Amino acid sequence: MHVASTHLSDFTNVVASHFRTHDIQGPDRISGDLEFRAFGTVGLTRLSYGHRVDIKAEPLGSFTLLQIPIRGQASEPDRDHRQCFGMEKGQILSPNRMINFAMHRNCRLLISRFENNHIRSMLRALGDCDEAANWMNGLQQCDLTSPAGRALVSQLVWLNMELGEQSSVLPRMEEHFTNNLLASFLVASVPELSTSTHNLPTISVVRRVEAYMDAHLHEPITVADLAKVAGVPLRSLYDLFARYKEETPAELLRSKRLEAARQMLETAEPGEARVTDIAMSCGFVHMGRFSQQYRAAFGETPSSTIARRKRNVAIRYPHKGPYSVN
């Protein structure tokens, strides 16, 4: 759904239909723009007014919003000054907090909506069940510079692009992706999730996770799965990978899958090398995205790798039959 309006009152009604009724102060004439997309239980909205507006409302109740200013800034009162939000720190509108914030001129928000019952379940899975309610009530801001925060932003950007493609296979990975998204959001927003282990993990934990990745490359793997394998909280897992690998778990998994696909493309026998089949066997479900990532990693397309393999086979075995490339 996409709505544009130049009238503040009309546009406010549209925004209220997606979230809740609210009071707003701003100029009568605006450049309002709202684009909404849904993915399972997660809502993704891009919102801008084109002018400074001040928004007040009652608590949201049944859902929580993460607001990331992808252009400009948003702010809210904080004692004697205003706390600002941007690409380094996202604002959280949690279920029990009164809403009182400003979108500055030319601010554009990327808003993610999470249902509170799913947040509670994930918090119980990630940490102390007795503390889940306190953690949820304390949600205020999201550290987008942390390993989990960077992973969250990457996932949100990717999801927004995928939802705009008619050929996307996202419906097949709905539960897997939404769980990953929610876990990254909570680890980047709840500092206490990093304090539930007292022994400092070592490189052996990273190696254990790597071994699990190698054995399950063709299966859907979430960061929550990797944390269970590691035996550490998710935040600790991100910190470990930042310390020892200088990349997130998701980035390492993607690299491993790309390397496995390349090896299969380079060694497949004539007539057996099909890009789609090989990509799927290595855990990739979107062929367009796979080709882009493959080219960025190796400087050539998957079809080029197969063509090179075909030429090498033709030189070594000149009497071989036709070799098809898909």
Coordinates of C-alpha atoms in Angstrom, one line a residue:
M1 CA 0.0 0.0 0.0
H2 CA 1.3 3.4 -0.9
V3 CA -0.4 6.8 0.1
A4 CA 0.8 10.3 -0.6
S5 CA -1.0 13.5 0.6
T6 CA -0.5 17.2 0.9
H7 CA -3.0 17.7 3.7
L8 CA -1.9 17.0 7.3
S9 CA -5.4 16.1 8.6
D10 CA -6.1 13.6 5.8
F11 CA -2.6 12.0 6.1
T12 CA -2.9 11.7 9.9
N13 CA -6.0 9.6 9.5
V14 CA -4.1 7.3 7.1
V15 CA -1.2 6.9 9.6
A16 CA -3.7 6.3 12.4
S17 CA -5.3 3.4 10.5
H18 CA -2.0 1.6 10.5
F19 CA -0.9 2.3 14.1
R20 CA -3.3 4.2 16.4
T21 CA -5.1 7.5 16.8
H22 CA -2.8 10.3 17.8
D23 CA -2.4 14.1 18.2
I24 CA -0.1 15.8 15.8
Q25 CA 1.2 19.4 15.5
G26 CA 2.6 20.6 12.2
P27 CA 1.8 22.7 9.1
D28 CA -1.5 22.2 7.3
R29 CA 0.3 21.6 4.0
I30 CA 2.8 18.8 4.0
S31 CA 4.5 16.3 1.7
G32 CA 3.2 13.2 3.4
D33 CA 4.3 9.7 2.1
L34 CA 3.5 6.3 3.5
E35 CA 4.4 2.9 2.1
F36 CA 3.3 -0.2 3.9
R37 CA 4.3 -3.8 3.3
A38 CA 3.5 -6.9 5.5
F39 CA 5.5 -10.0 5.9
G40 CA 3.9 -12.6 8.0
T41 CA 3.6 -11.1 11.5
V42 CA 6.0 -8.2 10.8
G43 CA 4.9 -4.9 9.3
L44 CA 7.3 -2.7 7.4
T45 CA 6.4 1.0 6.9
R46 CA 8.2 3.9 5.3
L47 CA 6.8 7.2 6.6
S48 CA 7.7 10.9 6.0
Y49 CA 5.8 14.2 6.4
G50 CA 8.2 16.5 4.6
H51 CA 8.0 18.9 7.5
R52 CA 8.6 18.9 11.3
V53 CA 5.7 17.3 13.1
D54 CA 5.2 16.6 16.8
I55 CA 3.3 13.4 17.7
K56 CA 1.7 12.4 20.9
A57 CA -0.5 9.3 21.6
E58 CA -1.5 6.7 24.2
P59 CA 0.6 3.5 24.5
L60 CA 0.3 1.1 21.6
G61 CA -0.9 -1.9 23.7
S62 CA -0.7 -5.1 21.6
F63 CA 2.4 -4.3 19.5
T64 CA 5.8 -2.6 19.6
L65 CA 7.4 -0.3 17.0
L66 CA 11.0 0.1 16.1
Q67 CA 11.6 3.4 14.3
I68 CA 14.8 4.0 12.4
P69 CA 15.3 7.4 10.8
I70 CA 16.9 6.4 7.5
R71 CA 17.0 10.1 6.5
G72 CA 17.1 13.0 8.9
Q73 CA 16.4 12.7 12.6
A74 CA 13.6 12.0 15.1
S75 CA 13.8 13.0 18.8
E76 CA 11.9 12.7 22.1
P77 CA 12.0 14.6 25.4
D78 CA 14.6 13.3 27.9
R79 CA 14.7 15.4 31.1
D80 CA 16.4 18.7 30.2
H81 CA 17.2 18.0 26.6
R82 CA 15.9 16.0 23.6
Q83 CA 17.3 12.6 22.8
C84 CA 17.9 12.2 19.1
F85 CA 17.6 9.0 17.0
G86 CA 19.2 8.2 13.6
M87 CA 21.0 5.4 11.8
E88 CA 23.1 4.7 14.9
K89 CA 20.3 4.5 17.4
G90 CA 16.7 3.4 16.7
Q91 CA 13.7 4.5 18.7
I92 CA 11.4 1.9 20.3
L93 CA 7.7 2.6 21.0
S94 CA 7.1 -0.1 23.6
P95 CA 3.6 -1.3 24.7
N96 CA 3.4 0.7 28.0
R97 CA 5.1 3.9 27.1
M98 CA 3.3 7.1 26.3
I99 CA 4.2 8.3 22.8
N100 CA 5.8 11.7 22.5
F101 CA 8.3 12.3 19.8
A102 CA 9.1 14.7 16.9
M103 CA 10.0 13.9 13.3
H104 CA 12.3 16.7 12.1
R105 CA 12.1 18.3 8.7
N106 CA 12.8 15.8 5.9
C107 CA 12.9 12.9 8.3
R108 CA 12.0 9.5 6.8
L109 CA 11.3 6.6 9.2
L110 CA 11.6 2.9 8.5
I111 CA 9.2 1.5 11.0
S112 CA 9.1 -2.2 11.9
R113 CA 6.1 -3.6 13.8
F114 CA 6.4 -6.6 16.1
E115 CA 3.5 -8.3 17.9
N116 CA 4.0 -8.3 21.7
N117 CA 3.1 -12.0 22.1
H118 CA 6.0 -12.9 19.7
I119 CA 8.3 -10.6 21.6
R120 CA 7.5 -12.2 24.9
S121 CA 8.1 -15.7 23.5
M122 CA 11.4 -14.8 22.0
L123 CA 12.6 -13.1 25.2
R124 CA 11.8 -16.2 27.2
A125 CA 13.7 -18.3 24.7
L126 CA 16.7 -16.0 24.8
G127 CA 17.0 -15.3 28.5
D128 CA 15.5 -15.6 31.9
C129 CA 11.8 -16.2 31.7
D130 CA 11.2 -14.3 35.0
E131 CA 12.8 -11.2 33.6
A132 CA 11.1 -11.2 30.2
A133 CA 8.3 -8.9 31.3
N134 CA 10.7 -6.4 32.8
W135 CA 12.9 -6.4 29.7
M136 CA 9.9 -5.8 27.4
N137 CA 8.7 -2.9 29.5
G138 CA 12.2 -1.4 29.4
L139 CA 12.5 -1.3 25.7
Q140 CA 13.4 2.2 24.7
Q141 CA 16.2 2.3 22.1
C142 CA 18.0 -0.1 19.7
D143 CA 21.8 0.0 19.3
L144 CA 22.2 -0.1 15.6
T145 CA 26.0 0.0 15.8
S146 CA 26.3 -3.3 17.7
P147 CA 26.9 -6.5 15.7
A148 CA 23.2 -7.5 16.2
G149 CA 22.1 -4.0 15.3
R150 CA 24.1 -4.0 12.1
A151 CA 22.7 -7.4 11.2
L152 CA 19.2 -6.1 11.9
V153 CA 19.6 -3.1 9.6
S154 CA 20.9 -5.4 6.8
Q155 CA 17.9 -7.8 7.3
L156 CA 15.4 -4.9 7.1
V157 CA 17.0 -3.4 4.0
W158 CA 17.0 -6.9 2.3
L159 CA 13.5 -7.6 3.4
N160 CA 12.2 -4.3 2.0
M161 CA 13.8 -5.0 -1.4
E162 CA 12.6 -8.6 -1.5
L163 CA 9.0 -7.6 -0.8
G164 CA 9.1 -5.3 -3.8
E165 CA 10.0 -8.2 -6.2
Q166 CA 7.2 -10.3 -7.7
S167 CA 9.4 -13.3 -8.1
S168 CA 10.5 -13.4 -4.4
V169 CA 10.3 -16.7 -2.6
L170 CA 10.1 -15.1 0.8
P171 CA 6.8 -16.9 1.7
R172 CA 8.8 -20.1 1.9
M173 CA 11.1 -18.7 4.6
E174 CA 8.6 -16.6 6.5
E175 CA 9.0 -18.2 9.9
H176 CA 12.8 -18.5 9.6
F177 CA 13.3 -14.9 8.6
T178 CA 10.9 -13.3 11.0
N179 CA 12.5 -15.2 13.9
N180 CA 15.9 -14.0 12.8
L181 CA 14.6 -10.4 12.5
L182 CA 13.0 -10.4 15.9
A183 CA 16.0 -12.0 17.6
S184 CA 18.4 -9.4 16.1
F185 CA 16.1 -6.6 17.3
L186 CA 15.9 -7.9 20.9
V187 CA 19.6 -8.6 21.2
A188 CA 20.4 -5.1 20.0
S189 CA 17.8 -3.6 22.4
V190 CA 18.1 -5.5 25.6
P191 CA 21.6 -5.2 27.2
E192 CA 20.7 -7.8 29.9
L193 CA 20.6 -10.6 27.3
S194 CA 24.4 -10.5 27.3
T195 CA 24.8 -11.1 31.1
S196 CA 23.3 -14.5 31.5
T197 CA 26.6 -16.3 31.1
H198 CA 29.5 -15.8 33.4
N199 CA 32.3 -17.8 31.8
L200 CA 34.1 -15.9 29.0
P201 CA 33.6 -17.9 25.8
T202 CA 36.6 -18.6 23.6
I203 CA 37.4 -19.3 19.9
S204 CA 36.3 -22.9 20.5
V205 CA 32.7 -21.7 20.6
V206 CA 33.1 -20.0 17.1
R207 CA 34.7 -23.2 15.8
R208 CA 31.7 -25.3 17.1
V209 CA 29.3 -22.9 15.3
E210 CA 31.4 -23.1 12.1
A211 CA 31.3 -26.9 12.2
Y212 CA 27.5 -26.8 12.6
M213 CA 27.2 -24.4 9.6
D214 CA 29.3 -26.7 7.5
A215 CA 27.1 -29.7 8.4
H216 CA 23.8 -27.9 7.7
L217 CA 24.5 -25.5 4.8
H218 CA 21.5 -26.8 2.9
E219 CA 19.1 -26.3 5.8
P220 CA 17.4 -23.1 7.1
I221 CA 19.5 -21.8 10.0
T222 CA 18.6 -18.9 12.3
V223 CA 20.9 -17.0 14.6
A224 CA 18.9 -18.4 17.5
D225 CA 19.8 -21.9 16.3
L226 CA 23.5 -20.9 16.2
A227 CA 23.3 -19.5 19.8
K228 CA 21.9 -22.8 21.0
V229 CA 24.7 -24.7 19.3
A230 CA 27.2 -22.2 20.9
G231 CA 25.6 -22.4 24.3
V232 CA 25.8 -18.6 24.8
P233 CA 23.3 -15.7 24.6
L234 CA 22.8 -14.2 21.1
R235 CA 24.6 -11.0 22.0
S236 CA 27.6 -13.0 23.2
L237 CA 27.6 -14.9 19.9
Y238 CA 27.7 -11.6 17.9
D239 CA 30.5 -10.3 20.1
L240 CA 32.5 -13.5 19.6
F241 CA 32.2 -13.3 15.9
A242 CA 33.1 -9.6 15.9
R243 CA 36.2 -10.5 17.9
Y244 CA 37.4 -13.6 16.2
K245 CA 35.9 -13.4 12.7
E246 CA 35.3 -9.7 12.1
E247 CA 31.9 -10.6 10.6
T248 CA 28.5 -11.6 11.8
P249 CA 27.3 -15.2 12.0
A250 CA 24.9 -14.5 9.0
E251 CA 27.8 -13.1 6.9
L252 CA 30.0 -16.1 7.6
L253 CA 27.1 -18.5 6.8
R254 CA 26.6 -16.7 3.5
S255 CA 30.3 -16.9 2.7
K256 CA 30.4 -20.6 3.4
R257 CA 27.3 -21.2 1.2
L258 CA 28.8 -19.2 -1.6
E259 CA 32.1 -21.1 -1.4
A260 CA 30.3 -24.4 -1.4
A261 CA 28.3 -23.4 -4.5
R262 CA 31.4 -22.3 -6.3
Q263 CA 33.2 -25.6 -5.6
M264 CA 30.2 -27.6 -6.9
L265 CA 30.0 -25.4 -10.0
E266 CA 33.7 -25.9 -10.7
T267 CA 33.7 -29.7 -10.2
A268 CA 30.3 -30.8 -11.6
E269 CA 30.4 -33.3 -14.4
P270 CA 29.1 -32.2 -17.9
G271 CA 25.3 -32.3 -17.9
E272 CA 25.0 -32.1 -14.1
A273 CA 25.8 -28.4 -13.5
R274 CA 22.5 -26.6 -13.1
V275 CA 22.8 -23.2 -11.3
T276 CA 19.3 -23.4 -9.7
D277 CA 19.8 -26.9 -8.3
I278 CA 23.3 -26.1 -6.9
A279 CA 22.2 -22.9 -5.4
M280 CA 19.2 -24.5 -3.7
S281 CA 21.4 -27.4 -2.4
C282 CA 23.6 -24.8 -0.7
G283 CA 20.7 -23.0 1.1
F284 CA 19.9 -20.2 -1.4
V285 CA 16.3 -19.7 -2.3
H286 CA 16.3 -16.5 -4.4
M287 CA 18.3 -17.0 -7.6
G288 CA 18.6 -13.3 -8.4
R289 CA 20.1 -12.5 -5.0
F290 CA 22.3 -15.6 -5.2
S291 CA 23.8 -14.4 -8.6
Q292 CA 24.4 -10.9 -7.2
Q293 CA 26.2 -12.2 -4.1
Y294 CA 28.2 -14.8 -6.1
R295 CA 29.4 -12.1 -8.6
A296 CA 30.3 -9.8 -5.7
A297 CA 32.3 -12.6 -4.0
F298 CA 34.1 -14.1 -7.1
G299 CA 34.0 -11.5 -9.8
E300 CA 31.9 -13.6 -12.2
T301 CA 28.4 -15.0 -12.5
P302 CA 27.5 -18.6 -11.7
S303 CA 26.9 -19.2 -15.4
S304 CA 30.4 -17.9 -16.2
T305 CA 31.9 -20.4 -13.8
I306 CA 30.0 -23.2 -15.5
A307 CA 31.1 -21.9 -19.0
R308 CA 34.7 -22.0 -17.9
R309 CA 34.3 -25.5 -16.6
K310 CA 32.7 -26.5 -19.9
R311 CA 35.7 -25.1 -21.8
N312 CA 38.2 -27.0 -19.6
V313 CA 36.2 -30.2 -20.1
A314 CA 36.1 -29.7 -23.9
I315 CA 39.9 -29.2 -24.0
R316 CA 40.5 -32.3 -21.9
Y317 CA 37.8 -34.5 -23.5
P318 CA 37.2 -33.1 -27.1
H319 CA 34.8 -36.0 -28.0
K320 CA 32.4 -35.3 -25.1
G321 CA 28.8 -34.6 -26.1
P322 CA 27.0 -31.3 -25.7
Y323 CA 27.2 -29.6 -22.3
S324 CA 24.1 -27.6 -21.3
V325 CA 24.2 -24.5 -19.0
N326 CA 21.2 -23.4 -17.0

